[in-house]
PDB file of N, CA and C in Angstrom:
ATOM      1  N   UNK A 245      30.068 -48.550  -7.614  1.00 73.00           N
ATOM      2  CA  UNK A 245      30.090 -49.885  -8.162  1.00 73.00           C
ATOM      3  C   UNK A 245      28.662 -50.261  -8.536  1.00 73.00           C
ATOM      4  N   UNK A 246      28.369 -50.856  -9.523  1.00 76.00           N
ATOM      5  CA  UNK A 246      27.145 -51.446 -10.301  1.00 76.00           C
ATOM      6  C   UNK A 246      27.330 -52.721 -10.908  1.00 76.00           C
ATOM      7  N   UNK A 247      26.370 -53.474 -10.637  1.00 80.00           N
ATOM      8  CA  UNK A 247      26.000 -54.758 -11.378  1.00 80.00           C
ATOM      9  C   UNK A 247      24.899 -55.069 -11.887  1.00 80.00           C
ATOM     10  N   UNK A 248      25.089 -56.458 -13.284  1.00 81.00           N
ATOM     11  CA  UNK A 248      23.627 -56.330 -13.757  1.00 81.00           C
ATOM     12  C   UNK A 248      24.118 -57.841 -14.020  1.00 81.00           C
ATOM     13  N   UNK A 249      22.507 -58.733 -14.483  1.00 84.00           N
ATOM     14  CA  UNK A 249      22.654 -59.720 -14.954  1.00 84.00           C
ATOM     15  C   UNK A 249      21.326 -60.249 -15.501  1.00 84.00           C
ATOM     16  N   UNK A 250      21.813 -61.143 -16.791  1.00 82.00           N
ATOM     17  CA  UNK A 250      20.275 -61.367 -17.421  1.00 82.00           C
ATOM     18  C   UNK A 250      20.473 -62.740 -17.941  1.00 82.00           C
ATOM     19  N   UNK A 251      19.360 -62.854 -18.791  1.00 81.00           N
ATOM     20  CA  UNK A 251      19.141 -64.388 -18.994  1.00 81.00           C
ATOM     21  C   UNK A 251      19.063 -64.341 -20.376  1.00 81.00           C
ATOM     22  N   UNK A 252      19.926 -65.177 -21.292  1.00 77.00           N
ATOM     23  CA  UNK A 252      19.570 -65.133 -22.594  1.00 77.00           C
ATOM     24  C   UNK A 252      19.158 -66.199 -22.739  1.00 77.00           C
ATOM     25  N   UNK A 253      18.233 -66.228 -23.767  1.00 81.00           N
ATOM     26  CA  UNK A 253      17.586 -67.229 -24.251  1.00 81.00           C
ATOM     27  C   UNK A 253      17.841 -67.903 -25.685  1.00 81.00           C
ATOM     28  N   UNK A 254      18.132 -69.165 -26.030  1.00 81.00           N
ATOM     29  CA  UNK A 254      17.955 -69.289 -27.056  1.00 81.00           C
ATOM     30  C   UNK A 254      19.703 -69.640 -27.766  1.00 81.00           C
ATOM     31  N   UNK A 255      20.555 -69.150 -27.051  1.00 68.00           N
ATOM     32  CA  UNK A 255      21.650 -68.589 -27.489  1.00 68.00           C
ATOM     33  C   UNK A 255      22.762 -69.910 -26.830  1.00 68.00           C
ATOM     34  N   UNK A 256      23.303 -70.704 -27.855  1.00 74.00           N
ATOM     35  CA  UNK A 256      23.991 -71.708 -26.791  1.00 74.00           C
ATOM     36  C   UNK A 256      25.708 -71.511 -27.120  1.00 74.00           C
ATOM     37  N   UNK A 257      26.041 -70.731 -28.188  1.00 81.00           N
ATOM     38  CA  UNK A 257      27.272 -70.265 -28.578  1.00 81.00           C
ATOM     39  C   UNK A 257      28.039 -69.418 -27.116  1.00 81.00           C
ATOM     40  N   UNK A 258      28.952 -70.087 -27.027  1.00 84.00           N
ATOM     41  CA  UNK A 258      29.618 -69.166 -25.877  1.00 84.00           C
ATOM     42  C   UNK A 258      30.123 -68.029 -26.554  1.00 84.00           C
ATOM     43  N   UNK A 259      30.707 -67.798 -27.869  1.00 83.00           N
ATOM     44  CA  UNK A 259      31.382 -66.732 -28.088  1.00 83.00           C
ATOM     45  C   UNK A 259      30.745 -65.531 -28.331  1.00 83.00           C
ATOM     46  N   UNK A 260      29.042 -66.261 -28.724  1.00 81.00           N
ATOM     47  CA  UNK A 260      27.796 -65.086 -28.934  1.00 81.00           C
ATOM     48  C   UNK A 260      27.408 -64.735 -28.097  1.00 81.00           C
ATOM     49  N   UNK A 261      27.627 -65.437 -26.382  1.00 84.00           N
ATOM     50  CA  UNK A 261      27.456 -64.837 -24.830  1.00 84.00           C
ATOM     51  C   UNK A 261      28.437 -64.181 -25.305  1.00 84.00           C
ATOM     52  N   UNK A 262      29.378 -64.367 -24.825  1.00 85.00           N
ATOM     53  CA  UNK A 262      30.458 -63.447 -24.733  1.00 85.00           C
ATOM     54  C   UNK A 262      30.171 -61.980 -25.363  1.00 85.00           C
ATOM     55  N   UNK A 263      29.980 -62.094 -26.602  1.00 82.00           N
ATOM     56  CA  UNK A 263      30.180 -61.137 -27.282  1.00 82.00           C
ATOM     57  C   UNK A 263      28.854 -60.003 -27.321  1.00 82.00           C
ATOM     58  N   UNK A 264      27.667 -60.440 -26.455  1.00 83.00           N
ATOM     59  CA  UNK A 264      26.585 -59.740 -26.218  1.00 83.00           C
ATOM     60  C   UNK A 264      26.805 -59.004 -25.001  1.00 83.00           C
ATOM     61  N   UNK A 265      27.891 -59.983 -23.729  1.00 86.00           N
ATOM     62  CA  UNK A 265      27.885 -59.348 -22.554  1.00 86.00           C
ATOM     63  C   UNK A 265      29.049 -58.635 -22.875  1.00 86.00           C
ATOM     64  N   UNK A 266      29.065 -58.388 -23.194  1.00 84.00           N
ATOM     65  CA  UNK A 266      30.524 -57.280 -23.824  1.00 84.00           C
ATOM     66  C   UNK A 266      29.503 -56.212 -24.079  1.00 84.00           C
ATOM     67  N   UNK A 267      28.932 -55.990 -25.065  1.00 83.00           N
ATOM     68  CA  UNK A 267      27.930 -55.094 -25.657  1.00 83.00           C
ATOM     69  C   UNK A 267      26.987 -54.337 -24.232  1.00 83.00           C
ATOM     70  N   UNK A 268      26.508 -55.275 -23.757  1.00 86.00           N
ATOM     71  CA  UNK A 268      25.776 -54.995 -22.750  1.00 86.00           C
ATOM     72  C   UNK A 268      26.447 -54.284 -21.279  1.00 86.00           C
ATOM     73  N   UNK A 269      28.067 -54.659 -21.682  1.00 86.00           N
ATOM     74  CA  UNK A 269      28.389 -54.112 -20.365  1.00 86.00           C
ATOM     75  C   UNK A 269      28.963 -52.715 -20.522  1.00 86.00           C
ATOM     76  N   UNK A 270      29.042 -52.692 -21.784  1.00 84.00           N
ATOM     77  CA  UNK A 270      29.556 -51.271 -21.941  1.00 84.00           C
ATOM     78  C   UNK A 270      28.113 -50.153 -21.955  1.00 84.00           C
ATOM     79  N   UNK A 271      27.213 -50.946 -22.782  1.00 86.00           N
ATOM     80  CA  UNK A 271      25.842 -50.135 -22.678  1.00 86.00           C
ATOM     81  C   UNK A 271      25.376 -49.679 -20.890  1.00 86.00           C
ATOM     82  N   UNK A 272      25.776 -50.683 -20.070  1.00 89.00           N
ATOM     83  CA  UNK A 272      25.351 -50.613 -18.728  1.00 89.00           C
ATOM     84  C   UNK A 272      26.454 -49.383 -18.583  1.00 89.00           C
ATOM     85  N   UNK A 273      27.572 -49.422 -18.406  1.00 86.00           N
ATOM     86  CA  UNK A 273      28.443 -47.970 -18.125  1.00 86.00           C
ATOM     87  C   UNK A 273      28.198 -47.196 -18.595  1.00 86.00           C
ATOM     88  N   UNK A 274      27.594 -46.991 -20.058  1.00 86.00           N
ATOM     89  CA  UNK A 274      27.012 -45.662 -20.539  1.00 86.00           C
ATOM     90  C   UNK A 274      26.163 -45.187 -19.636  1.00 86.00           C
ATOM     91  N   UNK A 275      24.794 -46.160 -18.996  1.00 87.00           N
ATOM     92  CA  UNK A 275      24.087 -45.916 -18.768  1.00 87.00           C
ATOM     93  C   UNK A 275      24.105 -45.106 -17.238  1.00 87.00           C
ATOM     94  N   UNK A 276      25.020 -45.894 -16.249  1.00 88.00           N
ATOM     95  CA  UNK A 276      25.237 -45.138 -15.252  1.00 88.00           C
ATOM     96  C   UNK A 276      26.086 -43.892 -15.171  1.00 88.00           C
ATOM     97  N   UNK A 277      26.659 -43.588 -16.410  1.00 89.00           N
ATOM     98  CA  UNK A 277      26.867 -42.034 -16.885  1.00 89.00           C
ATOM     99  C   UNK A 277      28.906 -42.140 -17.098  1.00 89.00           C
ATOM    100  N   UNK A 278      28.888 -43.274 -17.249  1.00 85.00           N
ATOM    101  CA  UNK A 278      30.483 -43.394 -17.154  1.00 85.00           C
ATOM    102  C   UNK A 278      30.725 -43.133 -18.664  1.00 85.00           C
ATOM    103  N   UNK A 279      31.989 -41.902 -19.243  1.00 83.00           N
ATOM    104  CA  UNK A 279      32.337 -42.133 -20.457  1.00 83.00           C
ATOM    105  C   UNK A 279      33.586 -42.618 -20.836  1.00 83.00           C
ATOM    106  N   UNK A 280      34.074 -43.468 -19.970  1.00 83.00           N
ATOM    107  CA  UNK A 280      35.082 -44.853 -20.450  1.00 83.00           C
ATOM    108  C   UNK A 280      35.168 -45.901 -19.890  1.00 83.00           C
ATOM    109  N   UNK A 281      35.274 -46.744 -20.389  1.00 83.00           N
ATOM    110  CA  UNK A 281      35.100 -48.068 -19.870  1.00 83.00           C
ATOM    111  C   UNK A 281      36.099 -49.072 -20.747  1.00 83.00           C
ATOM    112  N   UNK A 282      36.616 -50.232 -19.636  1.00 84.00           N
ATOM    113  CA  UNK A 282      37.162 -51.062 -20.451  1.00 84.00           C
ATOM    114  C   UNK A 282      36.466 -52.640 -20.443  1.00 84.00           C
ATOM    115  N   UNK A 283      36.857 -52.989 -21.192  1.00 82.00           N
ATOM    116  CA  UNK A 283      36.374 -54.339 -21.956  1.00 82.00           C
ATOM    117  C   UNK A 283      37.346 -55.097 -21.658  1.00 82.00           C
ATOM    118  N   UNK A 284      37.193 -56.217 -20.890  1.00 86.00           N
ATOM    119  CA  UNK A 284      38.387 -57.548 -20.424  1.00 86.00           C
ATOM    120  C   UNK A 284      37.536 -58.767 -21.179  1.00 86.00           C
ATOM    121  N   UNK A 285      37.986 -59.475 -22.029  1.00 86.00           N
ATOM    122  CA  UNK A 285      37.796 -60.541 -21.781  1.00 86.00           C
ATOM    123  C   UNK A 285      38.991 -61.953 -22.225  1.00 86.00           C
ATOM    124  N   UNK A 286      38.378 -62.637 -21.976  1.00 87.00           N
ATOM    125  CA  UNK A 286      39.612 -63.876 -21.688  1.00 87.00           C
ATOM    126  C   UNK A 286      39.875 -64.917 -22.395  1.00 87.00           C
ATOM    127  N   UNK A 287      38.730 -64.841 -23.877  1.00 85.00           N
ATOM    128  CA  UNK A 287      38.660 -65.782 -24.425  1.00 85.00           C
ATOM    129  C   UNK A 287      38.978 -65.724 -26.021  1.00 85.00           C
ATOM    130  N   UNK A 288      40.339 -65.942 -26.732  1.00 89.00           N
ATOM    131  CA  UNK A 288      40.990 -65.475 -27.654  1.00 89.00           C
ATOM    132  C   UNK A 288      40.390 -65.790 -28.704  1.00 89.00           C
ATOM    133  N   UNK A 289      39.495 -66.384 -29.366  1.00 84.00           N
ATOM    134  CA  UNK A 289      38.867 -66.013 -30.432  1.00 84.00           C
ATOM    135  C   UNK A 289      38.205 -64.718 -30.031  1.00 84.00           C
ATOM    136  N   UNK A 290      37.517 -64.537 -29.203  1.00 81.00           N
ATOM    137  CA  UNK A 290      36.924 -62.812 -28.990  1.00 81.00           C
ATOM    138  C   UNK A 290      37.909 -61.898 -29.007  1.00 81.00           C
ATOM    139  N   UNK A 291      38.725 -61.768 -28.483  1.00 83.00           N
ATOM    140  CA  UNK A 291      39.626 -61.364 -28.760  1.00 83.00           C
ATOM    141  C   UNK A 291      40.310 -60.733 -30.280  1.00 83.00           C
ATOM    142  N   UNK A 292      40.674 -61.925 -30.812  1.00 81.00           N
ATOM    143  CA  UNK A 292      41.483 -61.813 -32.181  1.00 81.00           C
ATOM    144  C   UNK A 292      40.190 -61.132 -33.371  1.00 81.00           C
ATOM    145  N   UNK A 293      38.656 -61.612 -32.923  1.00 77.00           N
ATOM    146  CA  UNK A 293      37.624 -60.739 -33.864  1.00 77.00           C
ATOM    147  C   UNK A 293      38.037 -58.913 -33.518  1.00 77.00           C
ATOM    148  N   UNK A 294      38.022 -58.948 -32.045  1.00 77.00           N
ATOM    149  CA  UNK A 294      37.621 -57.787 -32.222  1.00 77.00           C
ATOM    150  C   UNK A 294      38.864 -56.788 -32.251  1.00 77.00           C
ATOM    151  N   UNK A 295      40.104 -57.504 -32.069  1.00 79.00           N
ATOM    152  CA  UNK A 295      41.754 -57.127 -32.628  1.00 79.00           C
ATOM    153  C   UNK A 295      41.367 -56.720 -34.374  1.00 79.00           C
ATOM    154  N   UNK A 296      41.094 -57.792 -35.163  1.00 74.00           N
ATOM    155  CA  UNK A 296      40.963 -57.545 -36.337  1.00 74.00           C
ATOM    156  C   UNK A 296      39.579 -56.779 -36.835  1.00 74.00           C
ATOM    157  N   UNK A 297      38.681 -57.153 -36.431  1.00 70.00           N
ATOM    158  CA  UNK A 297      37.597 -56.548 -36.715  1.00 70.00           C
ATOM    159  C   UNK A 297      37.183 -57.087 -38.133  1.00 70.00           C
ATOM    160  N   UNK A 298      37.566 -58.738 -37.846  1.00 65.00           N
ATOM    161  CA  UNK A 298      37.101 -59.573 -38.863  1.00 65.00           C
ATOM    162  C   UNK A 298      35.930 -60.528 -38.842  1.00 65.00           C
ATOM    163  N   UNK A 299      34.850 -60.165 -38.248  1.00 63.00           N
ATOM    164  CA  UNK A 299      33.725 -60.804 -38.362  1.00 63.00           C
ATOM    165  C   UNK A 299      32.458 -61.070 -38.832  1.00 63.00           C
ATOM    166  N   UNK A 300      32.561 -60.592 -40.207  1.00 66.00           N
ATOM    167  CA  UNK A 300      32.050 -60.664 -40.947  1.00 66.00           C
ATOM    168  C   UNK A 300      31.508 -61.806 -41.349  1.00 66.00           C
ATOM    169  N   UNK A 301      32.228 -62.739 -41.128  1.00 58.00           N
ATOM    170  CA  UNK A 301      32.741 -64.513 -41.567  1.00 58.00           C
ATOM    171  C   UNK A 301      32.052 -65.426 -40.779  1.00 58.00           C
ATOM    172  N   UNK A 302      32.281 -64.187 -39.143  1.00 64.00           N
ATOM    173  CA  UNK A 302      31.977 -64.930 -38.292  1.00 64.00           C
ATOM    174  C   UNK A 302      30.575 -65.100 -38.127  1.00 64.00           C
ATOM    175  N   UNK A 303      30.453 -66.879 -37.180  1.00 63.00           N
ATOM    176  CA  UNK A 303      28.414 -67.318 -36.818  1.00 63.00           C
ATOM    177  C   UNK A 303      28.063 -65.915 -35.991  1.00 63.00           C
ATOM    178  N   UNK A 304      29.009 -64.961 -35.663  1.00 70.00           N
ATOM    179  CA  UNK A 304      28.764 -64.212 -34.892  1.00 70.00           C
ATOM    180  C   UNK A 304      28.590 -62.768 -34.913  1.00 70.00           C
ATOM    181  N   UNK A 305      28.504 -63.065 -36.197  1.00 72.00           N
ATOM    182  CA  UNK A 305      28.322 -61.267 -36.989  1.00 72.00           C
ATOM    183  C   UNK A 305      27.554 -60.153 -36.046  1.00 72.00           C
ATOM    184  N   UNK A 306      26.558 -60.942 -36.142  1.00 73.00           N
ATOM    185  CA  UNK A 306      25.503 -59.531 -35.564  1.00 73.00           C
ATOM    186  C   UNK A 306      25.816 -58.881 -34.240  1.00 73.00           C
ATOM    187  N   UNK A 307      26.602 -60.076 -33.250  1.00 73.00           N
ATOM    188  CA  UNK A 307      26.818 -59.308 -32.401  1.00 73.00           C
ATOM    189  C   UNK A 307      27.759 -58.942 -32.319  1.00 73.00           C
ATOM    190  N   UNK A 308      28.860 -59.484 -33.230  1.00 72.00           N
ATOM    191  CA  UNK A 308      30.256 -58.275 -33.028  1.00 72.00           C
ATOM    192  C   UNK A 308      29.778 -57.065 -33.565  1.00 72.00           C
ATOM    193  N   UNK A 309      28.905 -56.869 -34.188  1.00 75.00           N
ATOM    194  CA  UNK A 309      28.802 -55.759 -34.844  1.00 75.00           C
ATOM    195  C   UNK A 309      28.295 -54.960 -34.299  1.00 75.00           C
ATOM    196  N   UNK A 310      27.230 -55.611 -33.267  1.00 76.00           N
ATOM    197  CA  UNK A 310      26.644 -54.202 -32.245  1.00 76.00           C
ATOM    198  C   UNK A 310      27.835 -53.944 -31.173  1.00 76.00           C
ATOM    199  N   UNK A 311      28.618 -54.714 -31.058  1.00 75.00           N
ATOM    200  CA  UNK A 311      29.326 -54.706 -30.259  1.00 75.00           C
ATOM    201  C   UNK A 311      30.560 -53.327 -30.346  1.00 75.00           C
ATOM    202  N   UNK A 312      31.053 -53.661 -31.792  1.00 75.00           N
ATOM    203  CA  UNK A 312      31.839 -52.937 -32.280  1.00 75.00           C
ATOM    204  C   UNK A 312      31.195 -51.140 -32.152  1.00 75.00           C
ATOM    205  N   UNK A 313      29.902 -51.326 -32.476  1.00 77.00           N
ATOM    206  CA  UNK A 313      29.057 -49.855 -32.536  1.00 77.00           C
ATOM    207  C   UNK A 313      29.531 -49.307 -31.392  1.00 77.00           C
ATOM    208  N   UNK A 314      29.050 -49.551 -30.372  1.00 78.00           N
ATOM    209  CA  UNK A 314      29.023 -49.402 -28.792  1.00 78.00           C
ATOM    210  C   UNK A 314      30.808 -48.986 -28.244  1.00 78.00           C
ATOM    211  N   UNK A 315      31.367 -50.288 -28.826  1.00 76.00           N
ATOM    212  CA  UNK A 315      32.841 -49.288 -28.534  1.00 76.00           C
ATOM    213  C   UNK A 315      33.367 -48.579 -29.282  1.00 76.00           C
ATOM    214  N   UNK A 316      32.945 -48.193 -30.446  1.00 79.00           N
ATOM    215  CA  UNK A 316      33.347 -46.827 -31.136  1.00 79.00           C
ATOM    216  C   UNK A 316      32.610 -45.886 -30.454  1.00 79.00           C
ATOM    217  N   UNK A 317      31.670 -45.524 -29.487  1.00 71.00           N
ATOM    218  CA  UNK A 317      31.058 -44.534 -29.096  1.00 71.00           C
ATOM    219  C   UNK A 317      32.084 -43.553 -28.390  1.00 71.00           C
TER     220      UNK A 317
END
């Protein structure tokens, strides 16, 4: 079992938390050498972006998009 936690700055969008600690938590399982991992989260616009993989549109581009990188790995 592993845990991590950080401080973002700057960032007051919950769905752009969301969608970084998503990114970050899968990067953290890479890192402790795990090659699958799942992604829970609870909050259905995150959700339905990353169902469709329509965020392009979204204030939240950049990080669905690293996001998306990371779980295609």
């Amino acid at each position: 079992m592993a845990a991590r936690a950080t401080h973002v700055k700057g960032v007051f969008d919950p769905l752009a938390v969301e969608a970084m600690a998503g990114r970050e938590g899968l990067l953290f399982a890479a890192v402790v050498g795990l090659d699958r991992a799942l992604l829970e989260v609870d909050s259905q616009p995150m959700i339905k972006l990353i169902q469709n993989k329509n965020f392009k549109a979204s204030t939240i581009a950049s990080a669905m998009q690293k996001l998306a990188i990371v779980m295609s790995r």
